[in-house]
Phi, psi and omega in degrees: 000128177268113178264148176285174175281167177302323181294343181277344185301313181298316180299315180295319180298316180292324180300322179271359175075033180254150171275167176300320180295317179297316179297316181299314179300313183290329181270351180075033177232179181270154178296320177300327178295317178300315180299318180292323177296314181295328179271004178063029178278344187218149176248099186289165173299152181302317182297323179292313180298319179297318179298318179295316181295317179296325176297318178294322178296318178297318179297324178298319180293332182282340183297143177252130181249170179304320180297336180283333186248348182293156171246147187211149002285162182267131175277125184227171167232155179267150186299331183271358178288160176286146181300324180298329176293319178296319178299317179296317179298316180296318180294314182295325181266358179059043177251144178266350176210155183210138178288150176250132180241159175272186184293347179262001180086012180269130179296131180229353182184192179208157173233129179239160177307317182297325177297316181293317179297317177298322179294321178296324179293328187263350179226164176283149182305328180293323183286336181294333178295334181274350185280147173261159179303317182297339179287336186235353186297149176265190181291160181290145173295151178299154181240150174222170175264165180299337182266004177297133182297144181301327179300321178295316180299316180300317178298320180291323182293348175291340187241359183211150181283341182207155176231132179267142177253121182237152177223120183055039177083350182263143180286122181241346181188173177219148177232129175238174177299328178299320179296321179294321179296324178295321179295316180296324179295323182285334184283000000 
């Protein structure tokens, strides 16, 4: 078993989002002992250190990341497609928003129902048929990596209808509030 150094305990604890008290409770030790270990004031027994480290490993396994809740494959439209095609894709898939990608599959924008409705208000229905997605698309949904912590995703979803999950610049998944509700339902 490869154990970290004493100096790594604080970093690992923060990575899993635990307080010293939570770690102490779960490991069956006192909070002052955790504080002393983290400040390198004490050299604990091997068995105690191992118990603390194993508790941190278990907490790491319990964490939920973006990759755990995203759905894939992502239904998208390309920026050069006609807007009527995007409307059809959204209607057929029952989505109120959809990411827009470029010819390389990189997310560059979004189309939402409200964007289309605003466009209908400002143009005649005949002219909307001539529009391309890139003519009306809004800004791109925010992106995260598959290992982004769920807490970060939840905070972001307060301000946007969807979050894209990318890996090496390529779109691999999407997370909406609906996906979060499914996770909450399963717990």
